[in-house]
Structure formats: C-alpha cells, structure tokens
C-alpha cells in the first residue's frame, strides 16, 4: 500500500458535500441517534448521550489517521446523513465504509450512491487502499443494488447482533483492480 496521505476535510460531489463533523453538528447527530426514522428498517438507533458524544468529538474519535466520519450535506447546507470509513488495525490496505441517509424524505434519491462513489474514489486514488468493504442487512435491497452498481461483489452472508437485535447481513468488497475497470468511477455526471 502507498503512503498514507492527509485527508481533505471536504469532498465535493455533483450534488453533495461530505465534510468533517464540527462541534455544532453534534446536536444533529444526537437527534438522529434517537430517531427510529433516521435508522430505517435496517439499523438500530444508537441512543447517544450528549456528554459522551461531546467527549468522543473532543478526543478526536471522529477524525483520526485511521478513521473519519463525514456529514453528508446537500450543496446549500441541508444535512442528510453520515458516511464513515475506518482502516482495520490488522489490514491497513482495507477500508470499511458505512453510510446512513438519516433524513427519511431524502432516501431513494441517489444521495447514498453518490456519497459512496466519491468516498471510494478518494480511498482508492488518494489513500491508496487495495480493498473497500461494506456490510448491509440481508433485506436492504436498495443498498445491495447500489453496491453492485459500484462494482462490489458479495463475499459472505453472516449473522450479527445490532443493539440486541439479531440480524443477517452481507459483506461486500471491491478491490483496486475492479475499481480501476469500473466506468462509474471515471464519469462524474451522476
């Protein structure tokens, strides 16, 4: 893997801005963490505590060399959700990505696909990862279609615990050679 490059605090897409979480965003994160609608049918609300959220922010847990949490905004400022990536300690060449469009009215408009696409471009082109992995609930067909569109392949199906709820999900992965061949990453009209 290439040398780790400093990560920009903002990634611009055609319709979105992915940016570093700021202290003033913590109230939105807290509100989303307590809203079943923000998590939909495939995730469990985290029920974050405001003081814990502030402590995590102050400790740099949302923005480090191996982990970054971005707020997804429409160009113009309306917050839509979050996208997060982290590098595994034993596998520095592999990033895991998680996305959440937390505003239910903004789902199924392609924002999640757009955010994931442009984060993957950065991870492969600037951070020089060799693989990106994403997990999705077995019933989250929209995300599965998105991952296939982005060139991911199904690796395995597994069972996991999500805040006391037993779920079944899929692990998807895309490697650098596949990324380099996928036309979706070369054309930025979407």
GROMACS .gro file of C-alpha atoms in nm:
model
  190
    1UNK     CA    1   0.000   0.000   0.000
    2UNK     CA    2   0.118   0.355  -0.070
    3UNK     CA    3   0.197   0.609   0.196
    4UNK     CA    4  -0.098   0.748   0.389
    5UNK     CA    5  -0.188   1.091   0.252
    6UNK     CA    6  -0.353   1.361   0.460
    7UNK     CA    7  -0.727   1.350   0.411
    8UNK     CA    8  -0.902   1.663   0.299
    9UNK     CA    9  -1.176   1.782   0.531
   10UNK     CA   10  -1.420   1.823   0.242
   11UNK     CA   11  -1.515   1.610  -0.057
   12UNK     CA   12  -1.736   1.774  -0.318
   13UNK     CA   13  -1.962   1.570  -0.541
   14UNK     CA   14  -2.208   1.689  -0.803
   15UNK     CA   15  -2.490   1.747  -0.553
   16UNK     CA   16  -2.328   1.692  -0.215
   17UNK     CA   17  -2.061   1.800   0.027
   18UNK     CA   18  -1.900   1.538   0.250
   19UNK     CA   19  -1.732   1.726   0.530
   20UNK     CA   20  -1.568   1.680   0.865
   21UNK     CA   21  -1.807   1.677   1.162
   22UNK     CA   22  -1.798   2.008   1.351
   23UNK     CA   23  -1.895   2.071   1.712
   24UNK     CA   24  -2.216   2.242   1.600
   25UNK     CA   25  -2.317   1.918   1.420
   26UNK     CA   26  -2.329   1.719   1.744
   27UNK     CA   27  -2.689   1.818   1.815
   28UNK     CA   28  -2.795   1.677   1.476
   29UNK     CA   29  -2.601   1.354   1.537
   30UNK     CA   30  -2.762   1.323   1.880
   31UNK     CA   31  -3.112   1.381   1.736
   32UNK     CA   32  -3.055   1.125   1.461
   33UNK     CA   33  -2.921   0.872   1.714
   34UNK     CA   34  -3.257   0.873   1.893
   35UNK     CA   35  -3.483   0.866   1.589
   36UNK     CA   36  -3.604   0.528   1.461
   37UNK     CA   37  -3.687   0.701   1.131
   38UNK     CA   38  -3.325   0.809   1.091
   39UNK     CA   39  -3.212   0.447   1.106
   40UNK     CA   40  -3.492   0.293   0.897
   41UNK     CA   41  -3.561  -0.078   0.895
   42UNK     CA   42  -3.200  -0.198   0.873
   43UNK     CA   43  -3.017  -0.030   1.162
   44UNK     CA   44  -3.090   0.019   1.532
   45UNK     CA   45  -3.081   0.369   1.684
   46UNK     CA   46  -2.770   0.425   1.894
   47UNK     CA   47  -2.935   0.645   2.160
   48UNK     CA   48  -2.620   0.851   2.209
   49UNK     CA   49  -2.574   1.060   2.524
   50UNK     CA   50  -2.487   1.425   2.457
   51UNK     CA   51  -2.195   1.435   2.701
   52UNK     CA   52  -2.048   1.113   2.558
   53UNK     CA   53  -2.085   1.246   2.206
   54UNK     CA   54  -1.902   1.567   2.302
   55UNK     CA   55  -1.626   1.368   2.474
   56UNK     CA   56  -1.580   1.148   2.167
   57UNK     CA   57  -1.565   1.460   1.948
   58UNK     CA   58  -1.314   1.636   2.175
   59UNK     CA   59  -1.097   1.321   2.189
   60UNK     CA   60  -1.074   1.318   1.808
   61UNK     CA   61  -1.261   0.990   1.773
   62UNK     CA   62  -1.449   1.113   1.465
   63UNK     CA   63  -1.136   1.222   1.278
   64UNK     CA   64  -0.809   1.036   1.307
   65UNK     CA   65  -0.549   0.889   1.072
   66UNK     CA   66  -0.739   0.558   1.058
   67UNK     CA   67  -1.100   0.670   1.091
   68UNK     CA   68  -1.311   0.955   0.954
   69UNK     CA   69  -1.678   1.045   0.999
   70UNK     CA   70  -1.826   1.285   0.745
   71UNK     CA   71  -2.153   1.472   0.749
   72UNK     CA   72  -2.333   1.441   0.416
   73UNK     CA   73  -2.493   1.768   0.312
   74UNK     CA   74  -2.673   1.886   0.005
   75UNK     CA   75  -2.486   2.165  -0.166
   76UNK     CA   76  -2.656   2.451   0.011
   77UNK     CA   77  -2.636   2.308   0.358
   78UNK     CA   78  -2.918   2.066   0.443
   79UNK     CA   79  -2.771   1.775   0.642
   80UNK     CA   80  -2.875   1.434   0.502
   81UNK     CA   81  -2.674   1.179   0.698
   82UNK     CA   82  -2.326   1.045   0.759
   83UNK     CA   83  -2.061   0.841   0.583
   84UNK     CA   84  -1.782   0.685   0.781
   85UNK     CA   85  -1.471   0.489   0.698
   86UNK     CA   86  -1.209   0.315   0.906
   87UNK     CA   87  -0.894   0.117   0.839
   88UNK     CA   88  -0.867  -0.215   1.022
   89UNK     CA   89  -0.566  -0.240   1.252
   90UNK     CA   90  -0.459  -0.574   1.106
   91UNK     CA   91  -0.541  -0.484   0.744
   92UNK     CA   92  -0.418  -0.133   0.667
   93UNK     CA   93  -0.485  -0.186   0.297
   94UNK     CA   94  -0.860  -0.236   0.357
   95UNK     CA   95  -1.115   0.033   0.442
   96UNK     CA   96  -1.461  -0.041   0.575
   97UNK     CA   97  -1.733   0.211   0.486
   98UNK     CA   98  -2.074   0.270   0.644
   99UNK     CA   99  -2.332   0.516   0.511
  100UNK     CA  100  -2.658   0.639   0.660
  101UNK     CA  101  -2.906   0.874   0.494
  102UNK     CA  102  -3.070   0.982   0.819
  103UNK     CA  103  -3.343   1.204   0.674
  104UNK     CA  104  -3.614   0.962   0.554
  105UNK     CA  105  -3.753   1.207   0.296
  106UNK     CA  106  -3.411   1.216   0.126
  107UNK     CA  107  -3.378   0.840   0.071
  108UNK     CA  108  -3.408   0.680  -0.273
  109UNK     CA  109  -3.276   0.991  -0.447
  110UNK     CA  110  -2.926   0.858  -0.516
  111UNK     CA  111  -2.752   1.056  -0.242
  112UNK     CA  112  -2.613   0.745  -0.072
  113UNK     CA  113  -2.477   0.611  -0.401
  114UNK     CA  114  -2.320   0.947  -0.483
  115UNK     CA  115  -2.158   0.981  -0.139
  116UNK     CA  116  -2.021   0.626  -0.151
  117UNK     CA  117  -1.889   0.665  -0.505
  118UNK     CA  118  -1.690   0.978  -0.431
  119UNK     CA  119  -1.557   0.847  -0.100
  120UNK     CA  120  -1.438   0.533  -0.279
  121UNK     CA  121  -1.264   0.744  -0.543
  122UNK     CA  122  -1.075   0.920  -0.267
  123UNK     CA  123  -0.995   0.600  -0.076
  124UNK     CA  124  -0.855   0.426  -0.384
  125UNK     CA  125  -0.687   0.724  -0.552
  126UNK     CA  126  -0.550   0.921  -0.256
  127UNK     CA  127  -0.531   0.686   0.042
  128UNK     CA  128  -0.426   0.402  -0.190
  129UNK     CA  129  -0.628   0.127  -0.022
  130UNK     CA  130  -0.642  -0.208  -0.201
  131UNK     CA  131  -0.992  -0.311  -0.088
  132UNK     CA  132  -1.310  -0.146   0.041
  133UNK     CA  133  -1.570  -0.345   0.233
  134UNK     CA  134  -1.928  -0.267   0.324
  135UNK     CA  135  -2.187  -0.458   0.523
  136UNK     CA  136  -2.559  -0.444   0.457
  137UNK     CA  137  -2.868  -0.606   0.601
  138UNK     CA  138  -2.992  -0.905   0.401
  139UNK     CA  139  -3.323  -0.726   0.336
  140UNK     CA  140  -3.170  -0.392   0.235
  141UNK     CA  141  -3.219  -0.450  -0.137
  142UNK     CA  142  -3.165  -0.082  -0.229
  143UNK     CA  143  -2.816  -0.082  -0.076
  144UNK     CA  144  -2.736  -0.417  -0.238
  145UNK     CA  145  -2.828  -0.272  -0.581
  146UNK     CA  146  -2.613   0.030  -0.504
  147UNK     CA  147  -2.312  -0.184  -0.412
  148UNK     CA  148  -2.345  -0.391  -0.729
  149UNK     CA  149  -2.367  -0.068  -0.933
  150UNK     CA  150  -2.044   0.046  -0.764
  151UNK     CA  151  -1.867  -0.280  -0.858
  152UNK     CA  152  -1.880  -0.459  -0.522
  153UNK     CA  153  -1.908  -0.839  -0.503
  154UNK     CA  154  -2.083  -1.041  -0.236
  155UNK     CA  155  -1.822  -1.212  -0.017
  156UNK     CA  156  -2.028  -1.381   0.253
  157UNK     CA  157  -2.354  -1.379   0.445
  158UNK     CA  158  -2.330  -1.362   0.823
  159UNK     CA  159  -2.537  -1.319   1.137
  160UNK     CA  160  -2.462  -1.036   1.380
  161UNK     CA  161  -2.600  -0.853   1.682
  162UNK     CA  162  -2.720  -0.495   1.629
  163UNK     CA  163  -2.810  -0.338   1.964
  164UNK     CA  164  -2.970  -0.659   2.086
  165UNK     CA  165  -3.143  -0.738   1.756
  166UNK     CA  166  -3.019  -1.048   1.576
  167UNK     CA  167  -2.974  -0.964   1.207
  168UNK     CA  168  -2.846  -1.138   0.896
  169UNK     CA  169  -2.636  -0.939   0.656
  170UNK     CA  170  -2.399  -0.950   0.364
  171UNK     CA  171  -2.036  -0.849   0.338
  172UNK     CA  172  -1.948  -0.688   0.005
  173UNK     CA  173  -1.599  -0.599  -0.121
  174UNK     CA  174  -1.441  -0.417  -0.413
  175UNK     CA  175  -1.070  -0.446  -0.492
  176UNK     CA  176  -0.843  -0.195  -0.660
  177UNK     CA  177  -0.828  -0.386  -0.994
  178UNK     CA  178  -1.209  -0.396  -1.015
  179UNK     CA  179  -1.231  -0.029  -0.915
  180UNK     CA  180  -0.988   0.064  -1.193
  181UNK     CA  181  -1.206  -0.112  -1.452
  182UNK     CA  182  -1.546   0.026  -1.342
  183UNK     CA  183  -1.670   0.305  -1.570
  184UNK     CA  184  -1.883   0.459  -1.292
  185UNK     CA  185  -1.565   0.593  -1.128
  186UNK     CA  186  -1.439   0.758  -1.446
  187UNK     CA  187  -1.753   0.953  -1.536
  188UNK     CA  188  -1.885   1.203  -1.285
  189UNK     CA  189  -2.216   1.300  -1.438
  190UNK     CA  190  -2.420   1.148  -1.156
   0.00000   0.00000   0.00000
